[in-house]
JSON list of C-alpha atoms in Angstrom, two decimals:
[
{"chain": "A", "resi": 1, "resn": "MET", "atom": "CA", "xyz": [76.50, 146.07, 144.60]},
{"chain": "A", "resi": 2, "resn": "PRO", "atom": "CA", "xyz": [79.28, 146.06, 141.12]},
{"chain": "A", "resi": 3, "resn": "SER", "atom": "CA", "xyz": [79.27, 149.77, 139.01]},
{"chain": "A", "resi": 4, "resn": "LEU", "atom": "CA", "xyz": [77.83, 149.12, 135.36]},
{"chain": "A", "resi": 5, "resn": "ASN", "atom": "CA", "xyz": [81.21, 149.69, 134.12]},
{"chain": "A", "resi": 6, "resn": "LYS", "atom": "CA", "xyz": [83.05, 146.99, 136.33]},
{"chain": "A", "resi": 7, "resn": "LEU", "atom": "CA", "xyz": [79.59, 144.88, 135.36]},
{"chain": "A", "resi": 8, "resn": "ALA", "atom": "CA", "xyz": [80.53, 145.59, 131.53]},
{"chain": "A", "resi": 9, "resn": "GLN", "atom": "CA", "xyz": [84.09, 144.34, 132.17]},
{"chain": "A", "resi": 10, "resn": "LEU", "atom": "CA", "xyz": [83.86, 141.52, 133.70]},
{"chain": "A", "resi": 11, "resn": "GLU", "atom": "CA", "xyz": [81.79, 140.97, 130.66]},
{"chain": "A", "resi": 12, "resn": "ILE", "atom": "CA", "xyz": [84.41, 142.30, 128.75]},
{"chain": "A", "resi": 13, "resn": "ASN", "atom": "CA", "xyz": [86.75, 139.54, 130.19]},
{"chain": "A", "resi": 14, "resn": "HIS", "atom": "CA", "xyz": [84.11, 136.98, 129.99]},
{"chain": "A", "resi": 15, "resn": "THR", "atom": "CA", "xyz": [83.87, 137.37, 126.10]},
{"chain": "A", "resi": 16, "resn": "MET", "atom": "CA", "xyz": [87.56, 137.95, 125.60]},
{"chain": "A", "resi": 17, "resn": "LYS", "atom": "CA", "xyz": [88.13, 134.87, 127.47]},
{"chain": "A", "resi": 18, "resn": "ASN", "atom": "CA", "xyz": [85.77, 132.91, 125.11]},
{"chain": "A", "resi": 19, "resn": "VAL", "atom": "CA", "xyz": [87.50, 134.20, 121.40]},
{"chain": "A", "resi": 20, "resn": "LEU", "atom": "CA", "xyz": [90.62, 133.87, 122.58]},
{"chain": "A", "resi": 21, "resn": "ALA", "atom": "CA", "xyz": [90.06, 129.86, 123.82]},
{"chain": "A", "resi": 22, "resn": "LEU", "atom": "CA", "xyz": [88.19, 129.19, 120.57]},
{"chain": "A", "resi": 23, "resn": "PHE", "atom": "CA", "xyz": [90.98, 130.24, 118.99]},
{"chain": "A", "resi": 24, "resn": "PHE", "atom": "CA", "xyz": [93.28, 128.47, 120.54]},
{"chain": "A", "resi": 25, "resn": "PHE", "atom": "CA", "xyz": [91.06, 125.09, 120.07]},
{"chain": "A", "resi": 26, "resn": "LEU", "atom": "CA", "xyz": [91.14, 125.99, 115.84]},
{"chain": "A", "resi": 27, "resn": "SER", "atom": "CA", "xyz": [94.42, 126.80, 115.90]},
{"chain": "A", "resi": 28, "resn": "LEU", "atom": "CA", "xyz": [94.98, 123.07, 117.51]},
{"chain": "A", "resi": 29, "resn": "LEU", "atom": "CA", "xyz": [92.88, 121.54, 115.47]},
{"chain": "A", "resi": 30, "resn": "ASN", "atom": "CA", "xyz": [95.26, 123.00, 112.32]},
{"chain": "A", "resi": 31, "resn": "VAL", "atom": "CA", "xyz": [98.22, 121.87, 114.56]},
{"chain": "A", "resi": 32, "resn": "PHE", "atom": "CA", "xyz": [96.86, 118.31, 114.95]},
{"chain": "A", "resi": 33, "resn": "SER", "atom": "CA", "xyz": [95.36, 117.97, 111.35]},
{"chain": "A", "resi": 34, "resn": "GLN", "atom": "CA", "xyz": [97.54, 116.58, 108.81]},
{"chain": "A", "resi": 35, "resn": "GLU", "atom": "CA", "xyz": [95.22, 114.80, 106.22]},
{"chain": "A", "resi": 36, "resn": "LYS", "atom": "CA", "xyz": [94.30, 117.32, 103.79]},
{"chain": "A", "resi": 37, "resn": "ARG", "atom": "CA", "xyz": [90.88, 116.98, 101.34]},
{"chain": "A", "resi": 38, "resn": "ILE", "atom": "CA", "xyz": [92.12, 118.16, 97.83]},
{"chain": "A", "resi": 39, "resn": "ASP", "atom": "CA", "xyz": [90.50, 118.66, 94.73]},
{"chain": "A", "resi": 40, "resn": "LYS", "atom": "CA", "xyz": [90.68, 115.43, 92.07]},
{"chain": "A", "resi": 41, "resn": "LYS", "atom": "CA", "xyz": [93.16, 117.64, 90.30]},
{"chain": "A", "resi": 42, "resn": "LEU", "atom": "CA", "xyz": [95.34, 117.81, 92.23]},
{"chain": "A", "resi": 43, "resn": "ILE", "atom": "CA", "xyz": [95.73, 113.87, 92.23]},
{"chain": "A", "resi": 44, "resn": "PRO", "atom": "CA", "xyz": [98.86, 112.43, 90.19]},
{"chain": "A", "resi": 45, "resn": "GLU", "atom": "CA", "xyz": [97.05, 110.51, 86.61]},
{"chain": "A", "resi": 46, "resn": "GLN", "atom": "CA", "xyz": [99.37, 107.59, 87.80]},
{"chain": "A", "resi": 47, "resn": "ILE", "atom": "CA", "xyz": [96.75, 107.21, 90.65]},
{"chain": "A", "resi": 48, "resn": "LYS", "atom": "CA", "xyz": [93.43, 107.96, 88.68]},
{"chain": "A", "resi": 49, "resn": "THR", "atom": "CA", "xyz": [94.65, 105.81, 85.92]},
{"chain": "A", "resi": 50, "resn": "TYR", "atom": "CA", "xyz": [95.05, 102.88, 88.64]},
{"chain": "A", "resi": 51, "resn": "LEU", "atom": "CA", "xyz": [91.40, 103.34, 89.86]},
{"chain": "A", "resi": 52, "resn": "GLN", "atom": "CA", "xyz": [89.31, 103.29, 86.66]},
{"chain": "A", "resi": 53, "resn": "LEU", "atom": "CA", "xyz": [91.24, 100.34, 85.89]},
{"chain": "A", "resi": 54, "resn": "ASN", "atom": "CA", "xyz": [90.94, 98.65, 89.27]},
{"chain": "A", "resi": 55, "resn": "TYR", "atom": "CA", "xyz": [87.80, 100.30, 90.41]},
{"chain": "A", "resi": 56, "resn": "PRO", "atom": "CA", "xyz": [86.10, 101.67, 87.73]},
{"chain": "A", "resi": 57, "resn": "LEU", "atom": "CA", "xyz": [82.19, 101.19, 89.60]},
{"chain": "A", "resi": 58, "resn": "ALA", "atom": "CA", "xyz": [83.34, 102.84, 92.95]},
{"chain": "A", "resi": 59, "resn": "ASN", "atom": "CA", "xyz": [81.25, 105.63, 93.99]},
{"chain": "A", "resi": 60, "resn": "GLY", "atom": "CA", "xyz": [81.47, 108.78, 96.50]},
{"chain": "A", "resi": 61, "resn": "ILE", "atom": "CA", "xyz": [85.58, 109.22, 95.90]},
{"chain": "A", "resi": 62, "resn": "GLU", "atom": "CA", "xyz": [86.89, 111.50, 98.53]},
{"chain": "A", "resi": 63, "resn": "TYR", "atom": "CA", "xyz": [90.73, 112.29, 97.71]},
{"chain": "A", "resi": 64, "resn": "PHE", "atom": "CA", "xyz": [93.13, 112.64, 101.46]},
{"chain": "A", "resi": 65, "resn": "LYS", "atom": "CA", "xyz": [96.21, 114.39, 101.07]},
{"chain": "A", "resi": 66, "resn": "LYS", "atom": "CA", "xyz": [98.00, 112.92, 104.52]},
{"chain": "A", "resi": 67, "resn": "LYS", "atom": "CA", "xyz": [101.64, 113.23, 106.35]},
{"chain": "A", "resi": 68, "resn": "GLU", "atom": "CA", "xyz": [102.17, 110.59, 108.65]},
{"chain": "A", "resi": 69, "resn": "LYS", "atom": "CA", "xyz": [105.56, 110.99, 109.98]},
{"chain": "A", "resi": 70, "resn": "ASP", "atom": "CA", "xyz": [107.94, 112.60, 108.01]},
{"chain": "A", "resi": 71, "resn": "SER", "atom": "CA", "xyz": [106.88, 110.82, 104.35]},
{"chain": "A", "resi": 72, "resn": "LEU", "atom": "CA", "xyz": [103.59, 112.50, 102.33]},
{"chain": "A", "resi": 73, "resn": "ARG", "atom": "CA", "xyz": [100.75, 109.89, 101.11]},
{"chain": "A", "resi": 74, "resn": "TYR", "atom": "CA", "xyz": [98.40, 110.23, 98.87]},
{"chain": "A", "resi": 75, "resn": "GLU", "atom": "CA", "xyz": [95.21, 108.69, 100.18]},
{"chain": "A", "resi": 76, "resn": "VAL", "atom": "CA", "xyz": [91.55, 107.83, 98.13]},
{"chain": "A", "resi": 77, "resn": "GLU", "atom": "CA", "xyz": [88.45, 106.59, 99.92]},
{"chain": "A", "resi": 78, "resn": "PHE", "atom": "CA", "xyz": [85.41, 105.19, 98.34]},
{"chain": "A", "resi": 79, "resn": "LYS", "atom": "CA", "xyz": [82.98, 102.97, 98.73]},
{"chain": "A", "resi": 80, "resn": "LEU", "atom": "CA", "xyz": [81.99, 99.20, 96.21]},
{"chain": "A", "resi": 81, "resn": "ASN", "atom": "CA", "xyz": [79.47, 97.50, 96.30]},
{"chain": "A", "resi": 82, "resn": "LYS", "atom": "CA", "xyz": [78.59, 98.59, 99.96]},
{"chain": "A", "resi": 83, "resn": "GLN", "atom": "CA", "xyz": [82.52, 98.29, 101.65]},
{"chain": "A", "resi": 84, "resn": "GLU", "atom": "CA", "xyz": [84.56, 101.08, 102.39]},
{"chain": "A", "resi": 85, "resn": "TYR", "atom": "CA", "xyz": [88.27, 100.55, 101.18]},
{"chain": "A", "resi": 86, "resn": "ASN", "atom": "CA", "xyz": [90.96, 103.51, 102.05]},
{"chain": "A", "resi": 87, "resn": "LEU", "atom": "CA", "xyz": [93.77, 103.71, 99.31]},
{"chain": "A", "resi": 88, "resn": "ARG", "atom": "CA", "xyz": [96.82, 105.10, 100.04]},
{"chain": "A", "resi": 89, "resn": "PHE", "atom": "CA", "xyz": [99.60, 105.90, 97.12]},
{"chain": "A", "resi": 90, "resn": "SER", "atom": "CA", "xyz": [103.30, 107.44, 97.67]},
{"chain": "A", "resi": 91, "resn": "PRO", "atom": "CA", "xyz": [103.88, 110.91, 95.81]},
{"chain": "A", "resi": 92, "resn": "GLU", "atom": "CA", "xyz": [104.49, 109.38, 92.87]},
{"chain": "A", "resi": 93, "resn": "GLY", "atom": "CA", "xyz": [101.40, 107.69, 92.73]},
{"chain": "A", "resi": 94, "resn": "ASN", "atom": "CA", "xyz": [102.69, 104.46, 93.17]},
{"chain": "A", "resi": 95, "resn": "LEU", "atom": "CA", "xyz": [100.05, 101.87, 95.34]},
{"chain": "A", "resi": 96, "resn": "VAL", "atom": "CA", "xyz": [101.30, 101.30, 99.18]},
{"chain": "A", "resi": 97, "resn": "GLU", "atom": "CA", "xyz": [98.11, 100.22, 100.34]},
{"chain": "A", "resi": 98, "resn": "VAL", "atom": "CA", "xyz": [94.75, 99.25, 100.36]},
{"chain": "A", "resi": 99, "resn": "GLU", "atom": "CA", "xyz": [92.47, 98.47, 102.87]},
{"chain": "A", "resi": 100, "resn": "ARG", "atom": "CA", "xyz": [89.22, 97.13, 103.54]},
{"chain": "A", "resi": 101, "resn": "GLU", "atom": "CA", "xyz": [86.74, 97.30, 105.52]},
{"chain": "A", "resi": 102, "resn": "ILE", "atom": "CA", "xyz": [85.31, 93.90, 106.13]},
{"chain": "A", "resi": 103, "resn": "GLU", "atom": "CA", "xyz": [82.42, 92.66, 108.61]},
{"chain": "A", "resi": 104, "resn": "PHE", "atom": "CA", "xyz": [84.62, 89.76, 111.13]},
{"chain": "A", "resi": 105, "resn": "ASP", "atom": "CA", "xyz": [82.04, 87.54, 109.95]},
{"chain": "A", "resi": 106, "resn": "GLU", "atom": "CA", "xyz": [83.57, 87.62, 106.86]},
{"chain": "A", "resi": 107, "resn": "ILE", "atom": "CA", "xyz": [86.95, 86.29, 108.27]},
{"chain": "A", "resi": 108, "resn": "GLN", "atom": "CA", "xyz": [88.03, 82.33, 108.05]},
{"chain": "A", "resi": 109, "resn": "PRO", "atom": "CA", "xyz": [85.88, 80.79, 110.68]},
{"chain": "A", "resi": 110, "resn": "SER", "atom": "CA", "xyz": [89.76, 78.73, 111.83]},
{"chain": "A", "resi": 111, "resn": "LEU", "atom": "CA", "xyz": [91.10, 82.78, 111.76]},
{"chain": "A", "resi": 112, "resn": "GLN", "atom": "CA", "xyz": [88.59, 83.91, 113.48]},
{"chain": "A", "resi": 113, "resn": "GLN", "atom": "CA", "xyz": [88.67, 81.66, 116.39]},
{"chain": "A", "resi": 114, "resn": "ILE", "atom": "CA", "xyz": [92.62, 81.99, 116.11]},
{"chain": "A", "resi": 115, "resn": "ILE", "atom": "CA", "xyz": [92.51, 85.51, 116.35]},
{"chain": "A", "resi": 116, "resn": "LYS", "atom": "CA", "xyz": [88.60, 85.44, 119.05]},
{"chain": "A", "resi": 117, "resn": "ALA", "atom": "CA", "xyz": [92.05, 83.54, 121.08]},
{"chain": "A", "resi": 118, "resn": "THR", "atom": "CA", "xyz": [94.30, 86.16, 120.73]},
{"chain": "A", "resi": 119, "resn": "LEU", "atom": "CA", "xyz": [91.93, 88.11, 121.74]},
{"chain": "A", "resi": 120, "resn": "SER", "atom": "CA", "xyz": [90.60, 86.60, 124.82]},
{"chain": "A", "resi": 121, "resn": "GLN", "atom": "CA", "xyz": [94.51, 86.16, 126.36]},
{"chain": "A", "resi": 122, "resn": "ASN", "atom": "CA", "xyz": [95.67, 90.17, 125.95]},
{"chain": "A", "resi": 123, "resn": "PHE", "atom": "CA", "xyz": [92.43, 91.77, 126.63]},
{"chain": "A", "resi": 124, "resn": "ARG", "atom": "CA", "xyz": [89.52, 91.48, 129.71]},
{"chain": "A", "resi": 125, "resn": "LYS", "atom": "CA", "xyz": [86.25, 91.62, 128.03]},
{"chain": "A", "resi": 126, "resn": "VAL", "atom": "CA", "xyz": [86.59, 92.18, 124.81]},
{"chain": "A", "resi": 127, "resn": "LYS", "atom": "CA", "xyz": [84.16, 93.84, 121.85]},
{"chain": "A", "resi": 128, "resn": "ILE", "atom": "CA", "xyz": [84.84, 94.22, 118.30]},
{"chain": "A", "resi": 129, "resn": "LYS", "atom": "CA", "xyz": [84.37, 97.72, 116.72]},
{"chain": "A", "resi": 130, "resn": "LYS", "atom": "CA", "xyz": [85.46, 97.06, 113.17]},
{"chain": "A", "resi": 131, "resn": "ALA", "atom": "CA", "xyz": [87.40, 94.88, 111.25]},
{"chain": "A", "resi": 132, "resn": "GLN", "atom": "CA", "xyz": [89.59, 95.51, 108.05]},
{"chain": "A", "resi": 133, "resn": "GLU", "atom": "CA", "xyz": [91.50, 93.43, 105.44]},
{"chain": "A", "resi": 134, "resn": "VAL", "atom": "CA", "xyz": [94.94, 95.66, 104.85]},
{"chain": "A", "resi": 135, "resn": "ASP", "atom": "CA", "xyz": [97.70, 94.47, 102.02]},
{"chain": "A", "resi": 136, "resn": "PRO", "atom": "CA", "xyz": [99.67, 96.62, 102.18]},
{"chain": "A", "resi": 137, "resn": "VAL", "atom": "CA", "xyz": [101.40, 95.34, 98.43]},
{"chain": "A", "resi": 138, "resn": "GLY", "atom": "CA", "xyz": [100.91, 92.00, 98.49]},
{"chain": "A", "resi": 139, "resn": "THR", "atom": "CA", "xyz": [101.22, 90.89, 102.50]},
{"chain": "A", "resi": 140, "resn": "LYS", "atom": "CA", "xyz": [97.44, 90.39, 103.45]},
{"chain": "A", "resi": 141, "resn": "ARG", "atom": "CA", "xyz": [97.20, 91.48, 106.85]},
{"chain": "A", "resi": 142, "resn": "ILE", "atom": "CA", "xyz": [92.88, 91.77, 109.27]},
{"chain": "A", "resi": 143, "resn": "GLU", "atom": "CA", "xyz": [93.48, 95.18, 110.94]},
{"chain": "A", "resi": 144, "resn": "ILE", "atom": "CA", "xyz": [91.08, 94.61, 114.11]},
{"chain": "A", "resi": 145, "resn": "TYR", "atom": "CA", "xyz": [89.45, 97.93, 115.89]},
{"chain": "A", "resi": 146, "resn": "VAL", "atom": "CA", "xyz": [88.56, 96.73, 119.86]},
{"chain": "A", "resi": 147, "resn": "LYS", "atom": "CA", "xyz": [86.49, 99.21, 123.26]},
{"chain": "A", "resi": 148, "resn": "VAL", "atom": "CA", "xyz": [87.97, 95.98, 126.15]},
{"chain": "A", "resi": 149, "resn": "ASP", "atom": "CA", "xyz": [87.86, 96.66, 129.68]},
{"chain": "A", "resi": 150, "resn": "LYS", "atom": "CA", "xyz": [91.11, 97.47, 132.19]},
{"chain": "A", "resi": 151, "resn": "GLY", "atom": "CA", "xyz": [92.55, 94.16, 132.76]},
{"chain": "A", "resi": 152, "resn": "ASP", "atom": "CA", "xyz": [96.19, 92.95, 133.75]},
{"chain": "A", "resi": 153, "resn": "LYS", "atom": "CA", "xyz": [98.08, 93.97, 130.75]},
{"chain": "A", "resi": 154, "resn": "PHE", "atom": "CA", "xyz": [95.68, 96.75, 129.17]},
{"chain": "A", "resi": 155, "resn": "LYS", "atom": "CA", "xyz": [94.39, 99.75, 130.29]},
{"chain": "A", "resi": 156, "resn": "ALA", "atom": "CA", "xyz": [90.47, 100.20, 129.39]},
{"chain": "A", "resi": 157, "resn": "GLY", "atom": "CA", "xyz": [90.62, 102.25, 126.22]},
{"chain": "A", "resi": 158, "resn": "PHE", "atom": "CA", "xyz": [89.65, 101.50, 122.17]},
{"chain": "A", "resi": 159, "resn": "TYR", "atom": "CA", "xyz": [92.81, 99.26, 120.81]},
{"chain": "A", "resi": 160, "resn": "THR", "atom": "CA", "xyz": [94.19, 98.75, 117.02]},
{"chain": "A", "resi": 161, "resn": "VAL", "atom": "CA", "xyz": [95.52, 95.01, 117.17]},
{"chain": "A", "resi": 162, "resn": "MET", "atom": "CA", "xyz": [97.21, 93.49, 113.91]},
{"chain": "A", "resi": 163, "resn": "PHE", "atom": "CA", "xyz": [97.02, 89.75, 112.60]},
{"chain": "A", "resi": 164, "resn": "ASP", "atom": "CA", "xyz": [99.04, 88.74, 110.01]},
{"chain": "A", "resi": 165, "resn": "GLY", "atom": "CA", "xyz": [96.88, 85.77, 107.63]},
{"chain": "A", "resi": 166, "resn": "SER", "atom": "CA", "xyz": [97.78, 83.08, 109.10]},
{"chain": "A", "resi": 167, "resn": "GLY", "atom": "CA", "xyz": [96.44, 84.90, 112.43]},
{"chain": "A", "resi": 168, "resn": "LYS", "atom": "CA", "xyz": [99.84, 85.64, 114.07]},
{"chain": "A", "resi": 169, "resn": "LEU", "atom": "CA", "xyz": [99.38, 88.64, 116.46]},
{"chain": "A", "resi": 170, "resn": "LEU", "atom": "CA", "xyz": [101.87, 91.48, 114.62]},
{"chain": "A", "resi": 171, "resn": "SER", "atom": "CA", "xyz": [101.02, 94.19, 117.03]},
{"chain": "A", "resi": 172, "resn": "ILE", "atom": "CA", "xyz": [98.63, 95.98, 119.13]},
{"chain": "A", "resi": 173, "resn": "GLU", "atom": "CA", "xyz": [97.98, 100.07, 119.21]},
{"chain": "A", "resi": 174, "resn": "GLU", "atom": "CA", "xyz": [96.56, 101.84, 121.44]},
{"chain": "A", "resi": 175, "resn": "GLU", "atom": "CA", "xyz": [93.88, 104.65, 120.35]},
{"chain": "A", "resi": 176, "resn": "LYS", "atom": "CA", "xyz": [94.71, 108.16, 121.48]},
{"chain": "A", "resi": 177, "resn": "LEU", "atom": "CA", "xyz": [91.16, 109.78, 122.30]},
{"chain": "A", "resi": 178, "resn": "TYR", "atom": "CA", "xyz": [91.33, 113.24, 122.85]},
{"chain": "A", "resi": 179, "resn": "SER", "atom": "CA", "xyz": [88.58, 115.30, 124.54]},
{"chain": "A", "resi": 180, "resn": "ILE", "atom": "CA", "xyz": [87.62, 118.74, 123.98]},
{"chain": "A", "resi": 181, "resn": "GLU", "atom": "CA", "xyz": [86.96, 119.89, 127.75]},
{"chain": "A", "resi": 182, "resn": "SER", "atom": "CA", "xyz": [91.54, 118.38, 128.25]},
{"chain": "A", "resi": 183, "resn": "ILE", "atom": "CA", "xyz": [92.18, 121.17, 125.78]},
{"chain": "A", "resi": 184, "resn": "PHE", "atom": "CA", "xyz": [90.63, 124.13, 127.23]}
]
């Protein structure tokens, strides 16, 4: 039977490992978090004016500063008429992109058929999880988030599929999901 001193030492080692794992996890969150919620006072006036003029009835407005690749962006998220919006602005306050969450059924029926046919050609057993109308200033696109089973072309998982306004496939990107367990 181990002595009391050895048991105490084992308990301290176990506690230290937990503390180090927690510290490691928290530092990883800081490294991976590229989006930071900020106060409205820190948003450029041009953005505030744009919101007042174009979305005066928006509610639940949240402001973020986000680093994408090597550029900095401001993001504004809100709800309007039960729909979620995400607006992206340059550091100078110029509108870069508008995303509006929509129901797939809101998409024009002929466009729905084209999108479904393209998804079926590329994926096996597709489930549409979310749809968004994306407008990078003047060019409407449709972004579809899907969950798929393993097929010939793609492995099972989640994907973002981008279409232009006519239903032409623009891109397919795998969504990377990170498990907390894989960090330890």
